Coordinates of C-alpha atoms in Angstrom, one line a residue:
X1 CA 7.2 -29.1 -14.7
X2 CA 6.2 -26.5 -17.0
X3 CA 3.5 -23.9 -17.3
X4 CA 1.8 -21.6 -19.4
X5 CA -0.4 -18.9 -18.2
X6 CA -2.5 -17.1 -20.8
X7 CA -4.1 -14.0 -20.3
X8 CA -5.4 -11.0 -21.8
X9 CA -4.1 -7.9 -19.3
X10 CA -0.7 -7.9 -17.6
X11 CA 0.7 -5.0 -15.9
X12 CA 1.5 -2.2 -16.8
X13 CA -2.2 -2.3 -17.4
X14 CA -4.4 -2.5 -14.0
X15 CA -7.5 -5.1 -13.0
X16 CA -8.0 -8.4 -11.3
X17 CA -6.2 -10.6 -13.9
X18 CA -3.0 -8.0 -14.0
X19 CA -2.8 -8.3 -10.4
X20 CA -3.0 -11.4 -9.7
X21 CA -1.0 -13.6 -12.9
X22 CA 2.5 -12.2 -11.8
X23 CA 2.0 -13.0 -8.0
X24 CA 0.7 -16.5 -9.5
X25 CA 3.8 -16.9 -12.1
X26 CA 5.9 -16.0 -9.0
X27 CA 4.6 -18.2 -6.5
X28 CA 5.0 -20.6 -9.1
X29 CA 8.9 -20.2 -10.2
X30 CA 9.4 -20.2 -6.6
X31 CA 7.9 -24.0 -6.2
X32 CA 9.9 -25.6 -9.0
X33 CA 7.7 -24.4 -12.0
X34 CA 9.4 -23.3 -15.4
X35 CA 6.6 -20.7 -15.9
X36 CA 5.9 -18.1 -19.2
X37 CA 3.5 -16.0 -20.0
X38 CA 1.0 -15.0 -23.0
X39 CA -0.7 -11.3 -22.5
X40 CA -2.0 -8.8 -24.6
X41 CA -0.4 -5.7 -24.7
X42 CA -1.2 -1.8 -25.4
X43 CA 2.6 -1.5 -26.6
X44 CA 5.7 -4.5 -27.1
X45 CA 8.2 -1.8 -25.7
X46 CA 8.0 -3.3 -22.4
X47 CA 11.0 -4.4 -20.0
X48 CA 10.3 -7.4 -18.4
X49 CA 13.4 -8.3 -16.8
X50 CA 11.7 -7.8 -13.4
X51 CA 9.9 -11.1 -13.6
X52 CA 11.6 -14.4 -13.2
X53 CA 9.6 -15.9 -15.7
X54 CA 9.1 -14.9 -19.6
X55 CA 6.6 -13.0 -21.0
X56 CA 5.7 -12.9 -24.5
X57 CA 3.5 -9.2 -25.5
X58 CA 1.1 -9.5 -28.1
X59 CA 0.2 -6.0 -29.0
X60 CA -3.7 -5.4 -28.2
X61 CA -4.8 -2.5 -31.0
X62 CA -4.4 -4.0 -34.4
X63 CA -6.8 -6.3 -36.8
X64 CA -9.0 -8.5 -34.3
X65 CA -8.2 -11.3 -36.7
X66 CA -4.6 -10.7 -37.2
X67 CA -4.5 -10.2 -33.5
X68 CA -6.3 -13.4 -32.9
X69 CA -4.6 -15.5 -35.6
X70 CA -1.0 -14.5 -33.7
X71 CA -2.2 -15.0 -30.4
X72 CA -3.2 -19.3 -31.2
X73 CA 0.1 -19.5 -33.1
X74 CA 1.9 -18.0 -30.3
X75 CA 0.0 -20.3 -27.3
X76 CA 0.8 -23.5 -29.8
X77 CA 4.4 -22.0 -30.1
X78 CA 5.5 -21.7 -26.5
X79 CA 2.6 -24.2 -25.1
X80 CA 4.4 -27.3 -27.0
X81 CA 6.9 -27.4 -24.3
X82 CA 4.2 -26.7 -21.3
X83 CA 2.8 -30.0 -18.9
X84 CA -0.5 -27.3 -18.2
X85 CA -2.1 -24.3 -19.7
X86 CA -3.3 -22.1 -16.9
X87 CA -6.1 -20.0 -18.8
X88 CA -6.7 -16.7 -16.9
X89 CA -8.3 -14.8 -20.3
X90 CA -8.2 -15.0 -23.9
X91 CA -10.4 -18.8 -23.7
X92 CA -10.9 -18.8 -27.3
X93 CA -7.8 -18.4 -28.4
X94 CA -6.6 -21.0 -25.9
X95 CA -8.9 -23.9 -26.7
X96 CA -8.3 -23.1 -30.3
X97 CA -4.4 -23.3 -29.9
X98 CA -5.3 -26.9 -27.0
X99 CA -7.0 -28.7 -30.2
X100 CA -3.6 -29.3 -31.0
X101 CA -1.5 -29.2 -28.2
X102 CA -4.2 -31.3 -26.3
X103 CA -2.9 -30.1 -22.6
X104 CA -4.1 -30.5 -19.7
X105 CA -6.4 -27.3 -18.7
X106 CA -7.0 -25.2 -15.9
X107 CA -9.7 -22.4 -16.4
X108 CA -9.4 -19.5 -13.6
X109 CA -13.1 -17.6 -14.4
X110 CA -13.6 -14.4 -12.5
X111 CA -16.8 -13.2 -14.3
X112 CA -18.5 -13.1 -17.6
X113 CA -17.2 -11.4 -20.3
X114 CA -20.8 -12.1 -22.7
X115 CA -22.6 -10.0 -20.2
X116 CA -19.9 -7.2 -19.7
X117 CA -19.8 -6.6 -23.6
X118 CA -23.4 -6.5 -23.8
X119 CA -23.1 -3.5 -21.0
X120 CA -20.6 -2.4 -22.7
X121 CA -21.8 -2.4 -25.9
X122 CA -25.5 -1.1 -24.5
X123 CA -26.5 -4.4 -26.1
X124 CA -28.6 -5.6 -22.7
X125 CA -29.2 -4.0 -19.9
X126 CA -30.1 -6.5 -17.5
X127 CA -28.3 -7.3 -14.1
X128 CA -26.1 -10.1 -14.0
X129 CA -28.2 -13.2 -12.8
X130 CA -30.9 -11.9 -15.0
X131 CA -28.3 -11.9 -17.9
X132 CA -28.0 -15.6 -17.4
X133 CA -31.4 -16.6 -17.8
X134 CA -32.8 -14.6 -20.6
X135 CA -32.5 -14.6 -24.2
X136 CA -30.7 -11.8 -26.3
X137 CA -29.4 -10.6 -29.5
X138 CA -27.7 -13.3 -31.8
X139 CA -24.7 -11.2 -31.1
X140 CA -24.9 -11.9 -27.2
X141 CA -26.3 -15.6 -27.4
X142 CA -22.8 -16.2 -29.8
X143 CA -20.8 -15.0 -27.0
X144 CA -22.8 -16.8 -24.1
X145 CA -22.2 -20.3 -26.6
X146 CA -18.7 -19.3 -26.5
X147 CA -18.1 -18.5 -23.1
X148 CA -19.7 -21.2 -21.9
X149 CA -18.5 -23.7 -24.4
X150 CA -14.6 -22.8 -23.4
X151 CA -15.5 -22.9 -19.7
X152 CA -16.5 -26.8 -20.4
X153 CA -13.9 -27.9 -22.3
X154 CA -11.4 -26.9 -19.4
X155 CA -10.2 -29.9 -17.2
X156 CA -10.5 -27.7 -13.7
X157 CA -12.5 -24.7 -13.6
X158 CA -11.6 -22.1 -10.8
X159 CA -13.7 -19.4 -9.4
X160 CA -13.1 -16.8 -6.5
X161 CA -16.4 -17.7 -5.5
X162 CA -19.5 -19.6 -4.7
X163 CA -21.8 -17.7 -6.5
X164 CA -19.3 -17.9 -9.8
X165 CA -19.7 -21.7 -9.0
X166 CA -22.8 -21.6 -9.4
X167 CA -23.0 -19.6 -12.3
X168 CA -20.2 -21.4 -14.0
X169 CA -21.9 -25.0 -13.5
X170 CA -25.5 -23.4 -15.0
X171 CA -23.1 -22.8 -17.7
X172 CA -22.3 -26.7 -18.6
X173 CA -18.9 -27.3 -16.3
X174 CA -19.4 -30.1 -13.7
X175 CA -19.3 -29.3 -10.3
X176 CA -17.4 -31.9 -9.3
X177 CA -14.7 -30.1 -11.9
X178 CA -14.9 -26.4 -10.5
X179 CA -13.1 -25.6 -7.3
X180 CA -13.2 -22.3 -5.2
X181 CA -10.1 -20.6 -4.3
X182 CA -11.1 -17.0 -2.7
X183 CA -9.0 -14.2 -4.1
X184 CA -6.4 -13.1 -0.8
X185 CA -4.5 -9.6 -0.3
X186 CA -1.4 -8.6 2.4
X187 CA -2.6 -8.4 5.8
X188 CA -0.7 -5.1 6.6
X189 CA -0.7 -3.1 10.0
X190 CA -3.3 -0.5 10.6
X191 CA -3.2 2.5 11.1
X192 CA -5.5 5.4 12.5
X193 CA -6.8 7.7 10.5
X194 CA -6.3 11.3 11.5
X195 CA -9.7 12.4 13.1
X196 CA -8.7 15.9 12.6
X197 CA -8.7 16.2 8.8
X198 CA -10.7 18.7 6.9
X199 CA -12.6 16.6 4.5
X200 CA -13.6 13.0 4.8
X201 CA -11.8 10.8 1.7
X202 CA -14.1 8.9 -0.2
X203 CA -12.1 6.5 -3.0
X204 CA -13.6 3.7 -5.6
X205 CA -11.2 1.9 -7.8
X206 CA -11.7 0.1 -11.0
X207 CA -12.3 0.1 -14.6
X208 CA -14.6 2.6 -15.6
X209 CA -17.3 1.0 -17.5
X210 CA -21.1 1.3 -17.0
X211 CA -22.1 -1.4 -14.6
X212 CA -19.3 -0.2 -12.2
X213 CA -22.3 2.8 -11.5
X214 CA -19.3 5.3 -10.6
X215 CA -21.8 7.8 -11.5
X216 CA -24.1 6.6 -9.2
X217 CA -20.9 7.8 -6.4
X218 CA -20.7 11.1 -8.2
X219 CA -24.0 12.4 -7.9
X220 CA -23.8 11.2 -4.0
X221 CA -21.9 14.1 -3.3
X222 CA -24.9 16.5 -4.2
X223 CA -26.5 15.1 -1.0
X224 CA -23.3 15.1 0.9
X225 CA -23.1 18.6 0.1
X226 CA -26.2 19.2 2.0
X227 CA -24.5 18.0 5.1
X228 CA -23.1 21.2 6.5
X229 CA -20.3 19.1 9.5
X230 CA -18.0 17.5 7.4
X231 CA -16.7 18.4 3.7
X232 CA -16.0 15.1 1.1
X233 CA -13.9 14.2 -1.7
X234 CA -13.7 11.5 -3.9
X235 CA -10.8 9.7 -5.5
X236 CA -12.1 7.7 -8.3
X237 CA -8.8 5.8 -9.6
X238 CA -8.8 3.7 -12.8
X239 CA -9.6 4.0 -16.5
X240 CA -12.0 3.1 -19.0
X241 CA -14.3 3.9 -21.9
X242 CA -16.5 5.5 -19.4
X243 CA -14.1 8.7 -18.5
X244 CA -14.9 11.0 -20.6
X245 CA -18.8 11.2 -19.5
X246 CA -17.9 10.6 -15.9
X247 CA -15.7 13.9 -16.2
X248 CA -18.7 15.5 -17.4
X249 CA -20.8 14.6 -15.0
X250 CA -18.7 15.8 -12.3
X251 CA -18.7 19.6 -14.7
X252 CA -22.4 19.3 -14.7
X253 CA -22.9 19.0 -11.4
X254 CA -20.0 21.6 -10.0
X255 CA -17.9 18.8 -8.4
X256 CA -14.5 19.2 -9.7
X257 CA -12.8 20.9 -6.6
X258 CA -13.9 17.8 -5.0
X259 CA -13.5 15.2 -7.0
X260 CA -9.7 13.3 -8.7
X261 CA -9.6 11.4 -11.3
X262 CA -6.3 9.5 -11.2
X263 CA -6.1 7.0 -14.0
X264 CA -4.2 3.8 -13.9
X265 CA -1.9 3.1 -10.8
X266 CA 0.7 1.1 -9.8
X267 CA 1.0 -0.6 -6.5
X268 CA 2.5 2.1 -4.2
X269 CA 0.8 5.0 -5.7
X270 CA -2.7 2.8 -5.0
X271 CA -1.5 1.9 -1.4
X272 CA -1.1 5.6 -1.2
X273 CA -4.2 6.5 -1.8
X274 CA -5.7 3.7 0.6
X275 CA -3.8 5.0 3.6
X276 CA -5.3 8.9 3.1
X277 CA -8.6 7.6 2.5
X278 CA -11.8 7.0 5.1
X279 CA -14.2 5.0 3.2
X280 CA -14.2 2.8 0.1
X281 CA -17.3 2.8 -2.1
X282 CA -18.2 -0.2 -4.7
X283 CA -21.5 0.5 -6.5
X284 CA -21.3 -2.0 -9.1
X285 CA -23.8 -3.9 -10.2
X286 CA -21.5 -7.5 -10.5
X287 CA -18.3 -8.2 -9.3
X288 CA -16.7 -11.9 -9.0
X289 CA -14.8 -11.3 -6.0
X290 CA -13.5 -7.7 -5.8
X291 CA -9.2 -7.3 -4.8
X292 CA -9.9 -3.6 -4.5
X293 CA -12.3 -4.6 -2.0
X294 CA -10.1 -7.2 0.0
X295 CA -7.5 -4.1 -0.2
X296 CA -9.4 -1.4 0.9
X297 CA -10.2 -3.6 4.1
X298 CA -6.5 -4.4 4.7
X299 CA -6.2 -0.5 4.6
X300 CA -8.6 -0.2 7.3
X301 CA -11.2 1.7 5.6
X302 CA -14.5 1.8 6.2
X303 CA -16.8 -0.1 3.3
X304 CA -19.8 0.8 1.5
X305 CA -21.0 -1.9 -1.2
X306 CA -23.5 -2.8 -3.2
X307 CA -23.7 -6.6 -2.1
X308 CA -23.3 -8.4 -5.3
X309 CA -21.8 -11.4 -6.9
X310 CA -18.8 -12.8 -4.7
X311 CA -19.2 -9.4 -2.8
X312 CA -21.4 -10.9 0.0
X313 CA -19.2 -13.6 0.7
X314 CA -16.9 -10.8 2.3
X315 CA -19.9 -8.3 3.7
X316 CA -21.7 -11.6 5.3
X317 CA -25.1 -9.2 4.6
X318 CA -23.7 -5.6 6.4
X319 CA -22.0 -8.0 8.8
X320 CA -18.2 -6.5 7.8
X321 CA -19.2 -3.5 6.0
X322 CA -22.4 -1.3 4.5
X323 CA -24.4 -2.7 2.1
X324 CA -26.4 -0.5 0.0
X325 CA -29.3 -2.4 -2.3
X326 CA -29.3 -2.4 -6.1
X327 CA -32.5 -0.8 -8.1
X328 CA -34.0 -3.8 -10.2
X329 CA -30.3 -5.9 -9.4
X330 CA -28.4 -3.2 -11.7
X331 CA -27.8 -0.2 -9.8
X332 CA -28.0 1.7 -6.1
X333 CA -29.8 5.0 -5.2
X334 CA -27.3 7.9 -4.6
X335 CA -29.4 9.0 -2.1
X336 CA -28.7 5.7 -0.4
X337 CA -25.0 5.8 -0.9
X338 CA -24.9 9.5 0.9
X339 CA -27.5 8.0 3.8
X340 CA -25.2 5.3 4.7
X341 CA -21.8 7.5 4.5
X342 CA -23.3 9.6 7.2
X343 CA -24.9 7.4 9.2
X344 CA -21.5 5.5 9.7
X345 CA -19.7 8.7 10.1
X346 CA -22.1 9.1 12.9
X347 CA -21.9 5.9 14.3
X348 CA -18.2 5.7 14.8
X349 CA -18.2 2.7 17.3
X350 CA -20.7 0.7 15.2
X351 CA -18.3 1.2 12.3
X352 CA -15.0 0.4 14.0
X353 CA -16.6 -3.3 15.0
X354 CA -17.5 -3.8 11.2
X355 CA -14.2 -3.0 10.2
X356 CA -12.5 -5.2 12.9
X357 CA -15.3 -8.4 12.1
X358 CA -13.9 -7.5 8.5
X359 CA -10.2 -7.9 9.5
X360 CA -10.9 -11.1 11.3
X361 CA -12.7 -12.5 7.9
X362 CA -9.4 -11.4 6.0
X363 CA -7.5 -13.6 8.0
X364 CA -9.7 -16.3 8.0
X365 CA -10.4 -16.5 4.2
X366 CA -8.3 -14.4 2.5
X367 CA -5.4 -14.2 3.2
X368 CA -3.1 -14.2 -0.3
X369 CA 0.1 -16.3 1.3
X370 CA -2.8 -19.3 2.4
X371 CA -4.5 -18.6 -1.0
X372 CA -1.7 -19.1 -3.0
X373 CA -0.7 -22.1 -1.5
X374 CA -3.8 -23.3 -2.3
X375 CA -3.5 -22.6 -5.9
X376 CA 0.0 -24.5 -5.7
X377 CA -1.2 -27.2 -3.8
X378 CA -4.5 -27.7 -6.3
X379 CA -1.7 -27.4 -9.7
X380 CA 0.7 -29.8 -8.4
X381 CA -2.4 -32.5 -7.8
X382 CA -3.8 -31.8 -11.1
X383 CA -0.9 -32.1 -12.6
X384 CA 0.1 -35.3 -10.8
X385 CA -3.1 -36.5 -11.2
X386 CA -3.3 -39.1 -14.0

């Protein structure tokens, strides 16, 4: 059998998607699957020989339409000899390129891209759910038709979790046709963090765009600094259109002794990172269902989060971590960030049986060898299925 993965980010660049297509693409080449892959790409001068599946770079900064025009040709191209088109990104361009090839479709949908371009764009400001409901721009309402629309016309419709369900099915796709498969991470060893270290890590990873609220972490540290028994850093690791006023934010307010920005990562240098840190921080105001969070708890770190989206299904409300609330659904309260840093640095015991409940949860749900198997398993019955 044969399979075609489309998607729009593949390492070297860093996110949900990048992550998680090669482990996919592996996982399948490793059951019997003659896998390839479509991605967009900052630059074609990549070496993929690492993979044991082709990859076929479309480079990402050039004319939208040209872009798009050789992005259908190329899915029609190399999805001709494909049994299933596994759609992780680009959906346009793949149900444009599918009115020819009519495949068989599977839709993986780990957010919604209408509602992070009008964030992006400052087009809306609304919070996520609110997003869904209201009416907008004829800009925004185009790309809710078309995210939506795409989503329908998939055969299976995958989501990382129950609230995407939900979301997904209010956007036309039929229940009985979406099917949740949690995101999973390694379950690695843990280790102790040294108690006798001069500052207390803070870290937050992920693309720096406006409704991540990294500057909501940022301006935390003023009231940490008013703490006079422990010191704090923060590692903010990522990249985004956002960088350049997060950077001066952190001027502003006198913080760059104590805080990093590290750009893009790869694997090791992230794992890195997670081992020298103490807590992880999320204050976004949507996530489907975070890897960096699933990560961070492997690592053994403590967890702050906003509880958001597919979030809550791993914090169980501040069952396996702290939950900090959102102003109006779109943003926390730095003040509230700093409050629940200390009080969990305070409460030491409290925090160690959060981070074991967490642990146990990882195991249970999310473990990435049982996930992907799952994946496998629901492929090879769609597939089969006539």
């Amino acid at each position: 059998m044969k399979i075609l993965i489309v998607v729009g980010i593949f390492p070297p660049d860093i996110g949900g998607p990048a992550t998680f297509v090669p482990l996919i693409a592996k996982k399948l080449v490793e059951n019997n699957y003659q896998t390839e892959v479509i991605c967009l790409s900052d630059s074609l001068n990549h070496s993929d020989n690492n993979f044991d599946f082709n990859v076929h770079r479309i480079k990402r900064r050039q004319s939208l339409i040209k872009r798009w025009i050789k992005t259908v040709l190329k899915i029609i191209s190399v999805g001709r000899r494909a049994d299933l088109i596994f759609v992780n990104g680009l959906p346009m361009e793949s149900y444009i390129a599918n009115l020819l090839l009519r495949k068989k479709v599977v839709r993986k949908v780990v957010g919604d891209w209408a509602w992070e371009r009008g964030r992006n764009l400052n087009l809306t400001d609304d919070a996520f759910d609110e997003f869904q409901n209201k009416k907008h721009s004829l800009h925004l309402e185009i790309a809710k038709f078309s995210r939506g629309w795409t989503t329908k016309k998939a055969d299976l419709v995958i989501t990382p979790s129950e609230h995407l369900k939900s979301v997904v099915n209010k956007w036309g796709a039929k229940s009985k046709n979406i099917k949740v498969i949690y995101n999973g991470t390694n379950l690695i060893s843990k280790e102790n963090k040294a108690n006798n270290k001069k500052y207390v890590n803070l870290i937050t990873v992920g693309r720096l765009a406006p409704f991540k609220n990294i500057d909501k972490i940022i301006l935390s540290l003023n009231q940490l600094r008013l703490t006079n028994s422990n010191l704090y850093k923060l590692i903010i690791v990522g990249d985004g259109p956002e960088k350049n006023n997060l950077k001066k934010l952190v001027s502003e307010n006198d913080l760059t002794d104590f805080v990093t920005f590290t750009g893009q990562l790869n694997k090791e240098e992230l794992s890195k990172h997670y081992r020298e840190s103490d807590i992880y921080i999320q204050a976004s105001g949507y996530e489907g269902l975070p890897h960096t969070l699933l990560e961070a708890i492997s690592h053994n770190l403590s967890i702050v989060s906003t509880p958001i989206g597919g979030t809550n299904e791993i914090l169980e409300d501040n069952t396996n971590g702290w939950t900090i609330d959102l102003i109006k659904g779109k943003y926390p309260d730095e003040k509230d960030i700093a409050s629940k840093i200390k009080y969990l640095i305070k409460n030491k015991e409290e925090d160690e049986l959060k981070k074991h409940k967490a642990n146990l949860l990882l195991e249970e749900k999310f473990n990435k060898e049982k996930n992907f198997q799952e994946y496998i398993k629901t492929i090879e019955n769609f597939i089969n299925y006539e």
